[in-house]
């Protein structure tokens, strides 16, 4: 029997009992005994500082209004659809512009469709915006089984665009979403108008793993590259757990909201621009907690980690070459990024911004929107 290809309207409505349970758990957190001297809220050298984590947890419990955020998210049309046995949640915002092109926005971890909440209105004048959640993320849960990794997800996204009636479309992505974006272009070059990638200097950590180190780097540039790679390696503890032991970390993330809060909020320190800012000084605090709340309410701290395990053990390369036009926007950049990532200057649209970081849709929304528009206008 053919799979049901229905697009089922969806509206976010977290049960009040779940919201009350979250507040109760936060009120009864069993805190670690602090290490003497760990009282600097901006000192992330050992991970998220306990004093700062308590601040966030108290606000999440007593100051944060999930219902208000839920109402904002529900302003956008949403639906669910089943592809290859897996339920996918999709945000779909139709433009009123008759000349609008479809644009797929692909996020990664620890992001969600919430990441694009402020970006969507800035794009809707030129694009029909589509934001799917990968399997195990947000409302693309529960997982239907094992085997949901980057390649299978890419094919599912192409099917979702077909169901929406979009034969040709553009794609933007960051993090895991950048891999999905590139793979869409590699598999479906006749369908993908162009790909736009948002990244930051942490991508230099892929040199040697995914990218060869280019010839001709000066001693100073090599030292800079090694410093960035060392910093990235020090920040990859989460990657080892999610790549190899998702069930172990998943239990803690599902049972402890403060554990989930710490696990994600720390990444909004280490991967955003601004060395001296706390996570909620780099991005809007309510948007950050809405994103984290989505992981909590859907139990996708555990299921999103499974995506890492599946991708790590699939043998599928994160990057797939194609002849589709590509644009890159590098945030919190330095000159070394292009020297290493695009030494031949093969990428026609290359933008560099000193602002922002790994989450440009949340950190520098207008810069990202302007760059996406400029790239796709250049293709028409």
Tab-separated table of C-alpha atoms in Angstrom, residues 20 39 73 77 84 103 117 126 136 149 208 256 331 354 363:
chain	number	residue	atom	x	y	z
A	20	UNK	CA	3.590	22.535	35.631
A	39	UNK	CA	31.515	32.163	41.281
A	73	UNK	CA	5.216	30.188	16.931
A	77	UNK	CA	1.395	27.612	9.337
A	84	UNK	CA	9.223	6.481	5.011
A	103	UNK	CA	13.381	28.338	0.181
A	117	UNK	CA	11.439	32.548	14.182
A	126	UNK	CA	10.725	37.032	-1.515
A	136	UNK	CA	14.188	13.118	16.434
A	149	UNK	CA	20.724	9.886	9.454
A	208	UNK	CA	42.206	17.141	8.241
A	256	UNK	CA	16.507	16.592	34.268
A	331	UNK	CA	30.225	34.886	10.769
A	354	UNK	CA	32.953	39.978	12.085
A	363	UNK	CA	22.549	36.304	16.599
